[in-house]
């Protein structure tokens, strides 16, 4: 019998919420406690997923004698013995190190409602038309606030045109009939920088950041993934399950980002990292 009430404070956007959900699910299990989620987390995630964790009513939330407990971005032995019946976890955990040992269950939590899968399959069939045995590669290009935040605050870069070309070449060489589905919160940039002349690239949607569920569902239904940076891309790749190419070494060695981020905790060991080109940062520091 599970005791108590454990929850996690929802912070950030879709990918962060998935990471928080999975981490709460795994840590509550390890500590034999009953997990609950806040209504705003449930609202965002249950639009597309068949979640099983019960929702915490606002009334209960106000009356429970919570003990706040902050967790880092990767698993630590001490998290196996967190003391307290009423724990409210906080932080931005998303790392596979928390939950990968129960991967099957996490994938079940994040299984899609039938109506979502039907909608996605319809979309993908439209693209393939008469072609058989197409291999879909979902491409997530994280831009938005990162365009500014990464170089200015974290001494890092985000994916450039070269990285995407290398990643796409990998899949074109490995599979014979590949279609790339590009989603991004910077689609204009993608259209200018991704060469679509060979007819195997499709740009999806309008990059609406307030309703990312459709983009996410389509990426997760692809066979393989090219991700850039961020948890949204990570989760799409984790759910899709095929080959994954990700951007790695994207910060300078003295970046403050590395205090809260470990490459080996963020990406699965079997995934393929392509190192970022840091020259724009180096040139920038020379020009100062």
Short mmCIF file of C-alpha atoms in Angstrom, two decimals:
data_model
loop_
_atom_site.label_atom_id
_atom_site.label_comp_id
_atom_site.label_asym_id
_atom_site.label_seq_id
_atom_site.Cartn_x
_atom_site.Cartn_y
_atom_site.Cartn_z
CA UNK A 1 0.00 0.00 0.00
CA UNK A 2 1.34 3.41 -0.94
CA UNK A 3 1.16 6.06 1.74
CA UNK A 4 1.17 9.82 1.98
CA UNK A 5 0.89 12.39 -0.78
CA UNK A 6 3.81 13.37 -2.93
CA UNK A 7 3.67 15.94 -5.68
CA UNK A 8 5.91 18.21 -7.74
CA UNK A 9 5.61 21.92 -8.48
CA UNK A 10 4.94 22.40 -12.21
CA UNK A 11 7.52 24.79 -13.67
CA UNK A 12 8.31 25.70 -17.25
CA UNK A 13 6.72 24.42 -20.42
CA UNK A 14 5.71 21.13 -22.00
CA UNK A 15 9.07 19.29 -21.98
CA UNK A 16 9.79 20.43 -18.41
CA UNK A 17 6.37 19.20 -17.27
CA UNK A 18 7.01 15.78 -18.80
CA UNK A 19 10.34 15.58 -17.00
CA UNK A 20 8.76 16.60 -13.71
CA UNK A 21 5.95 14.06 -14.12
CA UNK A 22 8.32 11.18 -14.93
CA UNK A 23 10.65 12.10 -12.06
CA UNK A 24 7.81 12.36 -9.54
CA UNK A 25 6.43 9.03 -10.78
CA UNK A 26 9.80 7.29 -10.32
CA UNK A 27 10.84 8.86 -7.01
CA UNK A 28 7.45 8.31 -5.37
CA UNK A 29 7.66 4.67 -6.48
CA UNK A 30 11.15 4.26 -5.02
CA UNK A 31 10.00 5.76 -1.72
CA UNK A 32 6.70 3.84 -1.69
CA UNK A 33 4.55 6.96 -1.67
CA UNK A 34 1.38 7.89 -3.56
CA UNK A 35 2.01 10.58 -6.18
CA UNK A 36 -0.45 13.30 -7.25
CA UNK A 37 -0.16 16.03 -9.86
CA UNK A 38 -1.32 19.63 -9.89
CA UNK A 39 -4.27 20.57 -12.14
CA UNK A 40 -2.19 22.74 -14.50
CA UNK A 41 0.24 19.87 -15.12
CA UNK A 42 -2.68 17.51 -15.72
CA UNK A 43 -4.34 19.99 -18.09
CA UNK A 44 -1.26 20.35 -20.23
CA UNK A 45 -0.17 16.71 -20.38
CA UNK A 46 -3.51 14.88 -20.40
CA UNK A 47 -4.54 16.66 -23.59
CA UNK A 48 -2.53 14.04 -25.45
CA UNK A 49 -1.41 11.42 -22.88
CA UNK A 50 -3.26 8.72 -20.91
CA UNK A 51 -1.75 9.68 -17.56
CA UNK A 52 -2.58 7.53 -14.54
CA UNK A 53 -1.47 9.72 -11.62
CA UNK A 54 -4.45 11.29 -9.84
CA UNK A 55 -4.93 15.04 -9.79
CA UNK A 56 -4.61 17.04 -6.60
CA UNK A 57 -7.57 19.27 -5.85
CA UNK A 58 -6.80 22.95 -5.04
CA UNK A 59 -8.50 22.53 -1.65
CA UNK A 60 -6.28 19.61 -0.69
CA UNK A 61 -3.21 21.42 -1.94
CA UNK A 62 -3.92 24.27 0.48
CA UNK A 63 -4.50 22.03 3.50
CA UNK A 64 -1.71 19.46 3.22
CA UNK A 65 1.34 20.18 5.47
CA UNK A 66 3.85 20.07 2.61
CA UNK A 67 7.58 19.79 3.08
CA UNK A 68 9.44 21.33 0.15
CA UNK A 69 12.24 19.27 -1.33
CA UNK A 70 14.40 20.55 -4.20
CA UNK A 71 15.92 18.05 -6.61
CA UNK A 72 18.86 18.49 -8.94
CA UNK A 73 18.76 17.64 -12.64
CA UNK A 74 20.11 14.10 -12.24
CA UNK A 75 19.57 11.16 -9.92
CA UNK A 76 21.39 10.90 -6.60
CA UNK A 77 21.47 7.97 -4.14
CA UNK A 78 19.91 10.13 -1.43
CA UNK A 79 16.69 10.49 -3.43
CA UNK A 80 15.96 6.81 -2.72
CA UNK A 81 15.30 7.69 0.91
CA UNK A 82 13.45 10.99 1.09
CA UNK A 83 11.76 11.21 4.48
CA UNK A 84 8.24 12.58 4.75
CA UNK A 85 4.65 11.69 3.90
CA UNK A 86 3.86 15.09 2.38
CA UNK A 87 6.67 15.99 0.03
CA UNK A 88 6.41 18.67 -2.62
CA UNK A 89 9.33 18.22 -5.00
CA UNK A 90 10.62 21.15 -7.02
CA UNK A 91 13.21 21.79 -9.73
CA UNK A 92 13.54 21.08 -13.44
CA UNK A 93 14.47 17.39 -13.50
CA UNK A 94 14.16 15.66 -16.85
CA UNK A 95 17.12 13.29 -16.82
CA UNK A 96 16.69 9.63 -17.77
CA UNK A 97 18.79 8.82 -14.69
CA UNK A 98 15.65 9.21 -12.55
CA UNK A 99 13.29 6.89 -14.41
CA UNK A 100 15.01 4.90 -17.16
CA UNK A 101 14.97 1.74 -15.00
CA UNK A 102 11.15 1.79 -15.38
CA UNK A 103 11.17 2.96 -18.98
CA UNK A 104 8.23 0.74 -20.00
CA UNK A 105 6.00 2.26 -17.35
CA UNK A 106 7.02 5.81 -18.22
CA UNK A 107 6.22 5.11 -21.88
CA UNK A 108 2.85 3.79 -20.76
CA UNK A 109 2.17 7.01 -18.81
CA UNK A 110 3.03 8.93 -21.97
CA UNK A 111 1.01 6.78 -24.34
CA UNK A 112 -1.20 8.83 -26.63
CA UNK A 113 -4.97 8.96 -26.67
CA UNK A 114 -6.31 7.14 -29.75
CA UNK A 115 -7.71 10.33 -31.28
CA UNK A 116 -4.21 11.86 -31.22
CA UNK A 117 -2.60 8.86 -32.91
CA UNK A 118 -5.35 8.79 -35.54
CA UNK A 119 -4.84 12.49 -36.29
CA UNK A 120 -1.07 12.04 -36.59
CA UNK A 121 -1.34 8.96 -38.80
CA UNK A 122 -3.70 10.83 -41.10
CA UNK A 123 -1.18 13.66 -41.38
CA UNK A 124 1.72 11.29 -42.10
CA UNK A 125 -0.29 9.31 -44.67
CA UNK A 126 -1.09 12.52 -46.53
CA UNK A 127 2.62 13.21 -46.86
CA UNK A 128 3.61 9.74 -48.02
CA UNK A 129 0.74 9.53 -50.54
CA UNK A 130 1.63 6.46 -52.66
CA UNK A 131 5.08 5.73 -51.22
CA UNK A 132 5.58 2.50 -49.28
CA UNK A 133 8.07 1.92 -46.44
CA UNK A 134 8.89 5.51 -45.69
CA UNK A 135 11.20 6.24 -42.77
CA UNK A 136 10.08 9.32 -40.85
CA UNK A 137 12.67 11.44 -39.07
CA UNK A 138 11.30 14.08 -36.71
CA UNK A 139 13.44 17.20 -36.53
CA UNK A 140 12.98 19.54 -33.58
CA UNK A 141 14.76 22.88 -33.87
CA UNK A 142 14.62 24.74 -30.57
CA UNK A 143 14.96 28.47 -31.09
CA UNK A 144 12.75 31.11 -29.45
CA UNK A 145 14.24 32.56 -26.28
CA UNK A 146 17.31 30.29 -26.63
CA UNK A 147 18.56 32.37 -29.57
CA UNK A 148 19.38 35.08 -27.03
CA UNK A 149 19.68 33.16 -23.76
CA UNK A 150 22.22 30.58 -24.93
CA UNK A 151 25.02 32.92 -26.12
CA UNK A 152 24.35 35.77 -23.68
CA UNK A 153 23.75 33.91 -20.42
CA UNK A 154 25.00 30.36 -20.81
CA UNK A 155 28.05 30.93 -23.07
CA UNK A 156 26.65 28.40 -25.50
CA UNK A 157 25.28 28.04 -29.01
CA UNK A 158 22.17 26.49 -30.51
CA UNK A 159 22.04 24.28 -33.57
CA UNK A 160 23.23 25.90 -36.81
CA UNK A 161 22.65 25.00 -40.44
CA UNK A 162 25.78 22.80 -40.57
CA UNK A 163 24.70 20.65 -37.67
CA UNK A 164 21.30 20.00 -39.24
CA UNK A 165 22.91 19.17 -42.59
CA UNK A 166 25.23 16.61 -40.98
CA UNK A 167 22.39 15.05 -38.99
CA UNK A 168 20.15 14.79 -42.06
CA UNK A 169 22.99 13.33 -44.13
CA UNK A 170 23.36 10.58 -41.53
CA UNK A 171 19.74 9.48 -42.06
CA UNK A 172 19.79 9.91 -45.84
CA UNK A 173 22.81 7.60 -45.96
CA UNK A 174 21.43 5.04 -43.55
CA UNK A 175 17.84 4.64 -44.77
CA UNK A 176 16.61 4.60 -48.32
CA UNK A 177 13.29 6.44 -48.31
CA UNK A 178 13.52 9.17 -45.68
CA UNK A 179 11.12 12.00 -44.97
CA UNK A 180 12.07 14.74 -42.52
CA UNK A 181 9.32 16.46 -40.55
CA UNK A 182 10.63 19.76 -39.19
CA UNK A 183 8.99 21.39 -36.16
CA UNK A 184 10.31 24.52 -34.52
CA UNK A 185 9.49 27.69 -32.65
CA UNK A 186 11.54 29.41 -35.36
CA UNK A 187 10.12 28.02 -38.60
CA UNK A 188 11.15 31.04 -40.69
CA UNK A 189 14.77 30.39 -39.77
CA UNK A 190 14.31 26.70 -40.59
CA UNK A 191 12.86 27.45 -44.03
CA UNK A 192 15.84 29.68 -44.82
CA UNK A 193 18.48 27.31 -43.44
CA UNK A 194 17.31 23.79 -44.20
CA UNK A 195 17.69 22.75 -47.79
CA UNK A 196 14.37 21.26 -48.87
CA UNK A 197 15.16 21.09 -52.60
CA UNK A 198 15.31 17.30 -52.74
CA UNK A 199 11.63 17.08 -51.77
CA UNK A 200 12.11 15.03 -48.59
CA UNK A 201 11.62 17.87 -46.06
CA UNK A 202 8.26 18.98 -44.66
CA UNK A 203 7.84 21.98 -42.37
CA UNK A 204 5.10 21.47 -39.83
CA UNK A 205 2.64 23.88 -38.32
CA UNK A 206 3.11 27.42 -37.14
CA UNK A 207 5.41 26.84 -34.18
CA UNK A 208 2.72 27.96 -31.74
CA UNK A 209 4.49 27.75 -28.39
CA UNK A 210 1.33 27.93 -26.30
CA UNK A 211 -0.10 24.78 -27.93
CA UNK A 212 2.88 22.50 -28.59
CA UNK A 213 0.98 19.23 -28.17
CA UNK A 214 0.35 18.60 -31.88
CA UNK A 215 3.98 19.19 -32.87
CA UNK A 216 5.04 16.93 -30.03
CA UNK A 217 2.69 14.10 -30.97
CA UNK A 218 3.90 14.13 -34.58
CA UNK A 219 7.59 14.06 -33.59
CA UNK A 220 6.97 11.21 -31.15
CA UNK A 221 5.22 9.16 -33.88
CA UNK A 222 8.23 9.42 -36.21
CA UNK A 223 10.71 6.53 -36.47
CA UNK A 224 13.83 8.51 -35.60
CA UNK A 225 14.76 11.91 -34.22
CA UNK A 226 17.10 14.82 -34.79
CA UNK A 227 17.01 17.07 -31.75
CA UNK A 228 18.86 20.28 -31.04
CA UNK A 229 18.69 21.34 -27.40
CA UNK A 230 15.99 21.37 -24.73
CA UNK A 231 13.67 18.93 -22.99
CA UNK A 232 10.91 19.06 -25.63
CA UNK A 233 13.24 17.47 -28.18
CA UNK A 234 14.58 15.01 -25.62
CA UNK A 235 11.11 13.71 -24.80
CA UNK A 236 10.07 13.43 -28.44
CA UNK A 237 13.20 11.34 -29.03
CA UNK A 238 12.65 9.22 -25.91
CA UNK A 239 9.12 8.38 -26.98
CA UNK A 240 9.90 7.84 -30.68
CA UNK A 241 12.56 5.36 -29.66
CA UNK A 242 14.60 5.03 -32.88
CA UNK A 243 18.02 6.48 -33.75
CA UNK A 244 18.62 9.85 -32.14
CA UNK A 245 21.09 12.54 -33.12
CA UNK A 246 21.61 15.41 -30.69
CA UNK A 247 23.78 18.50 -30.41
CA UNK A 248 26.56 18.08 -27.86
CA UNK A 249 29.38 20.17 -26.35
CA UNK A 250 27.35 23.28 -27.09
CA UNK A 251 28.83 25.47 -24.33
CA UNK A 252 32.26 26.84 -23.52
CA UNK A 253 34.06 24.91 -20.75
CA UNK A 254 33.53 27.74 -18.23
CA UNK A 255 29.79 27.99 -18.91
CA UNK A 256 27.56 28.34 -15.82
CA UNK A 257 25.14 25.99 -17.65
CA UNK A 258 27.43 23.08 -16.76
CA UNK A 259 26.65 23.56 -13.07
CA UNK A 260 23.03 22.57 -13.70
CA UNK A 261 23.47 20.34 -16.75
CA UNK A 262 25.45 17.15 -17.43
CA UNK A 263 25.58 15.84 -20.98
CA UNK A 264 25.81 12.23 -19.79
CA UNK A 265 22.70 12.63 -17.62
CA UNK A 266 20.76 14.43 -20.36
CA UNK A 267 21.23 12.07 -23.32
CA UNK A 268 21.08 8.28 -23.49
CA UNK A 269 24.46 6.60 -24.04
CA UNK A 270 23.33 4.96 -27.31
CA UNK A 271 22.30 8.28 -28.85
CA UNK A 272 24.69 9.97 -31.29
CA UNK A 273 26.08 13.37 -30.40
CA UNK A 274 27.46 15.82 -32.96
CA UNK A 275 29.64 18.49 -31.39
CA UNK A 276 28.54 22.07 -31.88
CA UNK A 277 30.62 24.65 -33.68
CA UNK A 278 31.66 27.05 -30.90
CA UNK A 279 33.55 29.44 -33.17
CA UNK A 280 30.86 32.16 -33.08
CA UNK A 281 31.36 32.38 -29.30
CA UNK A 282 35.13 32.40 -29.56
CA UNK A 283 35.05 35.14 -32.19
CA UNK A 284 32.63 37.08 -30.04
CA UNK A 285 34.98 36.96 -27.04
CA UNK A 286 37.91 38.06 -29.21
CA UNK A 287 35.98 41.06 -30.47
CA UNK A 288 35.18 42.38 -27.00
#
